[in-house]
XYZ file of N, CA and C in Angstrom:
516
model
N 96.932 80.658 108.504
C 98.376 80.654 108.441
C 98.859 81.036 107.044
N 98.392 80.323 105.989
C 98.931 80.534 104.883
C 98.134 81.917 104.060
N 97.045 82.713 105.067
C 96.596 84.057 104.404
C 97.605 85.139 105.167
N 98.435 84.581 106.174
C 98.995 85.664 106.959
C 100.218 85.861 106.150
N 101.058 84.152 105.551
C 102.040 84.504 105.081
C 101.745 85.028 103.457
N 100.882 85.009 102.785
C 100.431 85.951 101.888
C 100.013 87.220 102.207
N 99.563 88.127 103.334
C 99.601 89.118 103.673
C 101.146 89.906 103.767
N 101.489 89.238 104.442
C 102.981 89.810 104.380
C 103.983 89.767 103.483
N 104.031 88.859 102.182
C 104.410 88.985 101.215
C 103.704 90.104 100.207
N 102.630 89.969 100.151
C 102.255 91.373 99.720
C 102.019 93.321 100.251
N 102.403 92.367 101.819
C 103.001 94.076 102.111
C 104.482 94.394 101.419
N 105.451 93.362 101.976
C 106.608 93.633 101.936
C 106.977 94.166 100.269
N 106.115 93.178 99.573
C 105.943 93.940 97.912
C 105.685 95.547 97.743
N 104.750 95.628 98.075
C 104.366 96.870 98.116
C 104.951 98.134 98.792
N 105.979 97.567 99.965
C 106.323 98.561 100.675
C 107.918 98.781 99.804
N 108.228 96.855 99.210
C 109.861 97.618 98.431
C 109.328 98.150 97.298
N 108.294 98.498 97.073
C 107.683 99.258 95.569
C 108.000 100.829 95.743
N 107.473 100.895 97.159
C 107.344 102.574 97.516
C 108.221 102.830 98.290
N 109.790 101.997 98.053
C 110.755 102.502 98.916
C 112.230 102.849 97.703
N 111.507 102.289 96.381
C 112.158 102.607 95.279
C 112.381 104.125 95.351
N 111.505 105.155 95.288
C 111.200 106.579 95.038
C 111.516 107.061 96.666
N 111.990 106.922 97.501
C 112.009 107.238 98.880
C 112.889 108.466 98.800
N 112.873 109.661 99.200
C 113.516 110.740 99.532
C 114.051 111.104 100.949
N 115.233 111.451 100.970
C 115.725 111.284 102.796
C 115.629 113.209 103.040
N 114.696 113.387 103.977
C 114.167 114.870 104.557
C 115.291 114.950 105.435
N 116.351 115.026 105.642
C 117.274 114.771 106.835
C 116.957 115.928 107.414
N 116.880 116.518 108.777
C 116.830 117.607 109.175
C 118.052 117.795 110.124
N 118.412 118.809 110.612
C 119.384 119.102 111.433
C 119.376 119.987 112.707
N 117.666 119.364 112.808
C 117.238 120.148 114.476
C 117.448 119.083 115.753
N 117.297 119.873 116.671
C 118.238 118.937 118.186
C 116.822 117.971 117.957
N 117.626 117.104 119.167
C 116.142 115.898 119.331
C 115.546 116.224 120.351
N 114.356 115.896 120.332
C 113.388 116.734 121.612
C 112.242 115.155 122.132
N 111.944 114.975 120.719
C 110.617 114.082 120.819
C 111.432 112.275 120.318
N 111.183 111.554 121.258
C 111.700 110.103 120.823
C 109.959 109.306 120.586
N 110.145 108.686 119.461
C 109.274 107.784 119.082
C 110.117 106.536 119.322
N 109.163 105.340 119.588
C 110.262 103.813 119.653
C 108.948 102.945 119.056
N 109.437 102.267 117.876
C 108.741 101.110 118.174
C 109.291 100.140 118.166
N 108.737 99.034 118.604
C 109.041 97.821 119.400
C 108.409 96.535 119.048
N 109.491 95.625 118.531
C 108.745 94.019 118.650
C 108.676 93.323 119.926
N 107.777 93.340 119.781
C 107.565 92.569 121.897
C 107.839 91.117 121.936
N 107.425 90.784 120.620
C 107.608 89.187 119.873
C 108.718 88.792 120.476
N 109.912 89.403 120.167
C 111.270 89.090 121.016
C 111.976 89.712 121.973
N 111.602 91.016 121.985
C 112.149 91.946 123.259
C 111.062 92.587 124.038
N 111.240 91.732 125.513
C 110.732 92.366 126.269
C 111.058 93.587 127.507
N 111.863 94.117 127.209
C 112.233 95.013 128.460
C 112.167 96.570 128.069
N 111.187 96.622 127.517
C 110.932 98.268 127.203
C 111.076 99.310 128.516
N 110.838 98.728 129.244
C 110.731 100.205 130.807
C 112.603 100.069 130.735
N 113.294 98.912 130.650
C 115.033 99.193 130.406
C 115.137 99.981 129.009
N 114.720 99.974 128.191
C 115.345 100.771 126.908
C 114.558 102.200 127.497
N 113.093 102.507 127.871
C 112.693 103.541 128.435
C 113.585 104.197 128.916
N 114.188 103.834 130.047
C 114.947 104.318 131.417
C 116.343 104.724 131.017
N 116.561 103.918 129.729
C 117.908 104.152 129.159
C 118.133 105.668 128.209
N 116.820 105.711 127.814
C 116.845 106.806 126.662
C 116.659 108.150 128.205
N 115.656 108.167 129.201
C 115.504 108.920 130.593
C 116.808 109.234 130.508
N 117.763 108.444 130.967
C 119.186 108.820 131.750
C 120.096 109.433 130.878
N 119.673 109.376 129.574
C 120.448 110.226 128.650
C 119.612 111.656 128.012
N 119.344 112.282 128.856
C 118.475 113.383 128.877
C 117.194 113.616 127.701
N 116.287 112.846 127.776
C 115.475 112.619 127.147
C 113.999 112.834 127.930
N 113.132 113.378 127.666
C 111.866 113.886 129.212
C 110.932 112.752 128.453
N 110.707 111.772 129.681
C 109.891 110.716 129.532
C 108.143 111.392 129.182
N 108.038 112.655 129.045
C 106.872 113.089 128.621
C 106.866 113.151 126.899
N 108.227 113.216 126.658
C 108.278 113.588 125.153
C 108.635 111.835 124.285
N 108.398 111.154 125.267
C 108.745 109.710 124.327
C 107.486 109.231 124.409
N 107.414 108.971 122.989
C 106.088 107.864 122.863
C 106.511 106.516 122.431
N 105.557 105.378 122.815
C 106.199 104.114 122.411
C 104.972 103.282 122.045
N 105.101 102.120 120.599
C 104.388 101.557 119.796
C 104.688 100.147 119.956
N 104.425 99.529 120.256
C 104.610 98.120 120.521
C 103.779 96.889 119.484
N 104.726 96.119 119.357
C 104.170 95.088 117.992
C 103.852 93.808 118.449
N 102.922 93.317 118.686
C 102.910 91.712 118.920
C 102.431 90.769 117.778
N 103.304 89.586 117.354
C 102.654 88.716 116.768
C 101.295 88.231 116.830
N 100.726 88.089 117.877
C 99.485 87.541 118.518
C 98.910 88.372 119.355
N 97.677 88.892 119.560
C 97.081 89.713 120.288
C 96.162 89.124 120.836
N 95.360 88.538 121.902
C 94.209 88.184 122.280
C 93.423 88.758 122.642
N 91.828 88.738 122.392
C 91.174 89.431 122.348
C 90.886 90.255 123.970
N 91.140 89.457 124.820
C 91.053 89.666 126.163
C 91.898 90.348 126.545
N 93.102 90.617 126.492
C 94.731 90.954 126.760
C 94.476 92.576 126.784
N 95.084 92.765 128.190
C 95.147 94.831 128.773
C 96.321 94.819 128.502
N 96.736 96.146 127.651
C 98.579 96.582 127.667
C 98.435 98.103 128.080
N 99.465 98.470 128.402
C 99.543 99.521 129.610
C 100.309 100.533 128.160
N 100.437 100.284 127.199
C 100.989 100.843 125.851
C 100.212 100.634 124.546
N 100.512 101.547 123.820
C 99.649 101.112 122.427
C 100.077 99.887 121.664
N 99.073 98.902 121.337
C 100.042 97.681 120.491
C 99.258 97.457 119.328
N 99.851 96.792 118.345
C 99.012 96.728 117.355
C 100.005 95.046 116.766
N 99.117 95.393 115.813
C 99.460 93.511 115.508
C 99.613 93.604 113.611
N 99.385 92.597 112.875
C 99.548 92.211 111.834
C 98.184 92.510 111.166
N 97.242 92.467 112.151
C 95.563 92.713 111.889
C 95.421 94.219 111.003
N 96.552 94.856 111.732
C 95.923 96.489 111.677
C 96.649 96.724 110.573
N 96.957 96.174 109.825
C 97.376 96.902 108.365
C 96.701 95.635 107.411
N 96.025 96.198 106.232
C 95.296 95.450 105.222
C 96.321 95.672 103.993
N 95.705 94.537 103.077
C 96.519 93.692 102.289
C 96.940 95.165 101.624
N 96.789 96.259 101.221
C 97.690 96.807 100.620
C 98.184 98.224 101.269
N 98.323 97.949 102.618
C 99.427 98.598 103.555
C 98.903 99.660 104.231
N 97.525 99.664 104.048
C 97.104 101.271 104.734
C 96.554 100.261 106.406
N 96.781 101.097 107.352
C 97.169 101.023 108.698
C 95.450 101.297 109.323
N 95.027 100.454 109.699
C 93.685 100.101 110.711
C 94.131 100.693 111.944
N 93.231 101.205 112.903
C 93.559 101.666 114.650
C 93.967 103.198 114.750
N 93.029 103.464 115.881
C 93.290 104.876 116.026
C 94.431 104.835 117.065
N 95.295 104.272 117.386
C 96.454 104.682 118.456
C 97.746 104.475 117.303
N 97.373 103.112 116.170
C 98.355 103.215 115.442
C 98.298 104.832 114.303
N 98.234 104.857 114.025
C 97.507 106.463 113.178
C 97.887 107.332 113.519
N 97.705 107.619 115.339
C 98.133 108.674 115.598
C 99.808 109.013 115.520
N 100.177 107.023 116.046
C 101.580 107.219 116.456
C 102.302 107.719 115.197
N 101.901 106.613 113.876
C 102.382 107.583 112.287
C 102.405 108.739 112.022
N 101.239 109.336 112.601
C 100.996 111.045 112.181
C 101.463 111.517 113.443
N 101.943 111.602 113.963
C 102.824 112.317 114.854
C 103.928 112.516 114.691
N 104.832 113.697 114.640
C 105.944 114.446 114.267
C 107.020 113.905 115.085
N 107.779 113.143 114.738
C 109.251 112.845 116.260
C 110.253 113.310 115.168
N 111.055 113.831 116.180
C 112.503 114.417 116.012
C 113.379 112.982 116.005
N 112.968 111.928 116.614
C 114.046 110.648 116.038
C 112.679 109.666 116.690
N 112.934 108.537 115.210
C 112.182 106.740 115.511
C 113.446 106.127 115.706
N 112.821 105.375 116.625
C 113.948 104.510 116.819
C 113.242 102.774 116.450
N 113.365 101.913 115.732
C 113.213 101.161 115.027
C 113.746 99.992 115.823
N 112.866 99.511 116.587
C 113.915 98.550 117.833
C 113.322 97.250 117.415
N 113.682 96.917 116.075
C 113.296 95.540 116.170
C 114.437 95.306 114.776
N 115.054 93.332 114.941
C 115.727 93.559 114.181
C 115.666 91.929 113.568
N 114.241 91.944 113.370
C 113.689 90.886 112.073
C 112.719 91.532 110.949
N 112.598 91.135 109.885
C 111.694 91.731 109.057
C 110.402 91.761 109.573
N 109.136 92.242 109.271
C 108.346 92.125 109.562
C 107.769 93.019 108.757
N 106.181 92.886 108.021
C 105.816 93.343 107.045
C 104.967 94.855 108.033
N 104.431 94.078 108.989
C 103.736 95.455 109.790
C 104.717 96.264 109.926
N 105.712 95.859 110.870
C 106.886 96.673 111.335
C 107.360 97.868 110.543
N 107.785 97.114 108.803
C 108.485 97.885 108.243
C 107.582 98.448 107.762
N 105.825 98.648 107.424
C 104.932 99.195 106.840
C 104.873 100.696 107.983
N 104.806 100.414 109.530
C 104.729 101.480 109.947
C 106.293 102.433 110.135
N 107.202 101.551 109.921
C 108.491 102.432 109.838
C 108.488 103.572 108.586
N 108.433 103.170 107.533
C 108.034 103.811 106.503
C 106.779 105.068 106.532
N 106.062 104.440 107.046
C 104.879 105.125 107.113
C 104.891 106.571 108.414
N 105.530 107.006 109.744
C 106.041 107.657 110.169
C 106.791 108.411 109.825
N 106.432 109.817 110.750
C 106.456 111.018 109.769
C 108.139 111.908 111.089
N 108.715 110.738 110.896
C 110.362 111.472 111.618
C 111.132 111.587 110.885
N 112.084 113.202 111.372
C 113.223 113.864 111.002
C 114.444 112.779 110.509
N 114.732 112.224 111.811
C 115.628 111.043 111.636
C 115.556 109.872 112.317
N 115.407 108.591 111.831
C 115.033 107.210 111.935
C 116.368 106.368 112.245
N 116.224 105.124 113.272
C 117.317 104.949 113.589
C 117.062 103.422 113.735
N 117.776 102.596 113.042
C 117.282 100.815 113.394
C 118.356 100.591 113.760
N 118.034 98.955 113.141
C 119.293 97.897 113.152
C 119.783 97.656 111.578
N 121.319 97.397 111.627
C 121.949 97.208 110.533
C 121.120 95.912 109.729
N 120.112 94.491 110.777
C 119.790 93.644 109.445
C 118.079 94.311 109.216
N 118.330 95.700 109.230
C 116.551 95.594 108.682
C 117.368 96.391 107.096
N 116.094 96.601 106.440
C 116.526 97.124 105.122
C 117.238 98.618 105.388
N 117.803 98.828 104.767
C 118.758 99.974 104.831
C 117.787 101.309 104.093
N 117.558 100.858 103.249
C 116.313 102.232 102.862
C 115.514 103.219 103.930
N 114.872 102.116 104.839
C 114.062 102.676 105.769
C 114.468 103.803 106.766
N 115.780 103.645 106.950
C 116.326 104.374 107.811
C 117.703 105.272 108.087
N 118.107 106.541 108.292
C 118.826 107.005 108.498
C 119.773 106.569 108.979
N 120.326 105.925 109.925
C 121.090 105.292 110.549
C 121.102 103.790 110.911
N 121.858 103.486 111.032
C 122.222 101.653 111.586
C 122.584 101.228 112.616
N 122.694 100.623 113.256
C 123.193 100.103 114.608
C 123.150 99.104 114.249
N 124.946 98.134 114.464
C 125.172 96.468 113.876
C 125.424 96.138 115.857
N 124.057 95.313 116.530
C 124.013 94.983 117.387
C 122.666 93.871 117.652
N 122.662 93.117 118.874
C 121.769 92.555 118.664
C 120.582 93.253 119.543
N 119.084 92.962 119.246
C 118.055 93.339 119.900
C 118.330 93.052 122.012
N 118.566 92.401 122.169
C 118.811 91.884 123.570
C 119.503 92.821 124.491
N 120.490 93.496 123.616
C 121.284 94.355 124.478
C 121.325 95.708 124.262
N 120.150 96.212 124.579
C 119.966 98.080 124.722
C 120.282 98.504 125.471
N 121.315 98.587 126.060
C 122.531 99.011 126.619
C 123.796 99.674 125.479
N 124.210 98.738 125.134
C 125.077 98.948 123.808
C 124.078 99.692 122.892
N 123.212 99.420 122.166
C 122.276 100.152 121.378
C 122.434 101.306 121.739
N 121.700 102.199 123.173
C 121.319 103.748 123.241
C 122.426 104.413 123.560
N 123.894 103.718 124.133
C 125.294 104.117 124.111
C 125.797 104.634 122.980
N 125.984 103.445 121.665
C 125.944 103.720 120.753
C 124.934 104.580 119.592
N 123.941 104.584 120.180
C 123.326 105.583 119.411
C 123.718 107.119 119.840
N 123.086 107.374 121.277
C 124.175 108.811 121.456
C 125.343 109.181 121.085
N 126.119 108.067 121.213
C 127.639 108.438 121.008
C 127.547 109.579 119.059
N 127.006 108.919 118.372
C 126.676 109.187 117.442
C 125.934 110.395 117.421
N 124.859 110.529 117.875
C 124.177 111.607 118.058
C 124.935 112.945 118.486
N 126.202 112.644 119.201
C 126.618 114.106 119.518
C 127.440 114.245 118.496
N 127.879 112.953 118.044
C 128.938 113.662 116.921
C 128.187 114.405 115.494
N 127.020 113.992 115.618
C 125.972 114.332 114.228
C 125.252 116.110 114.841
N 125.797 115.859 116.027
C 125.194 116.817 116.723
C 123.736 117.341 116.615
N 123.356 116.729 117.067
C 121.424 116.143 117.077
C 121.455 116.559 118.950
N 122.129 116.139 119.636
C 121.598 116.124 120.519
C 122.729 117.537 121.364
């Protein structure tokens, strides 16, 4: 317990170290590819935020999704890539070949669906290689292009409000 909450104090160090020098790549190409990651810790209804981003013309072939759990058991099947607190070491470089790929993979928008700190969380937000990044208003503001002041529970309001935005930025 008390090496985990020293793990994460020394990510979160390290990650506001290398968010001092942060440069914003903004690009101004349509969105094609959705990345999401996800705290499962508190929100569970990903196939609803899925289905939500679907109905707003989005091709469920071009979304990939990363899922975060506090606790992983060793036994436990997920039908998605998940990764935990395990897969990043004390000074932030990222363990797992599904997490790796999801970083090194190119998305036209992350969407940042979690809206507590979290040292993994914000290590792989940072660490992902998208055009434009999209959270919640209480994560750090550095990390991301855009804000959404809403709560995690209701992605409904979230992907409303995020499009709404999106056409006016004209992204989409």
């Amino acid at each position: 317990m008390f090496l985990n909450f020293l793990k994460n104090f020394l990510l979160k160090r390290k990650l506001k170290n290398s968010l001092s020098n942060v440069t914003n790549n903004f690009s101004e190409d349509k969105i094609q590819t959705v990345g999401i990651l996800i705290d499962e810790s508190y929100f569970n209804d990903r196939l609803g935020l899925i289905s939500e981003l679907i109905e707003n013309n989005i091709q469920k072939d071009n979304i990939k999704v990363l899922v975060y759990k506090d606790k992983i058991k060793k036994n436990d099947v997920f039908d998605c890539p998940t990764f935990s607190l395990k897969n990043c070491n004390w000074i932030g470089e990222i363990d797992g070949v599904e997490v790796n790929d999801f970083v090194n993979q190119k998305f036209d928008l992350l969407i940042s669906y979690y809206d507590i700190e979290k040292a993994a969380l914000l290590n792989v937000t940072q660490k992902t290689k998208a055009n434009f990044k999209v959270g919640f208003s209480t994560i750090d503001k550095r990390l991301n292009h855009f804000m959404i002041k809403t709560v995690a529970e209701d992605y409904q309001l979230f992907i409303s409000e995020l499009f709404k935005y999106l056409k006016i930025l004209n992204k989409i």
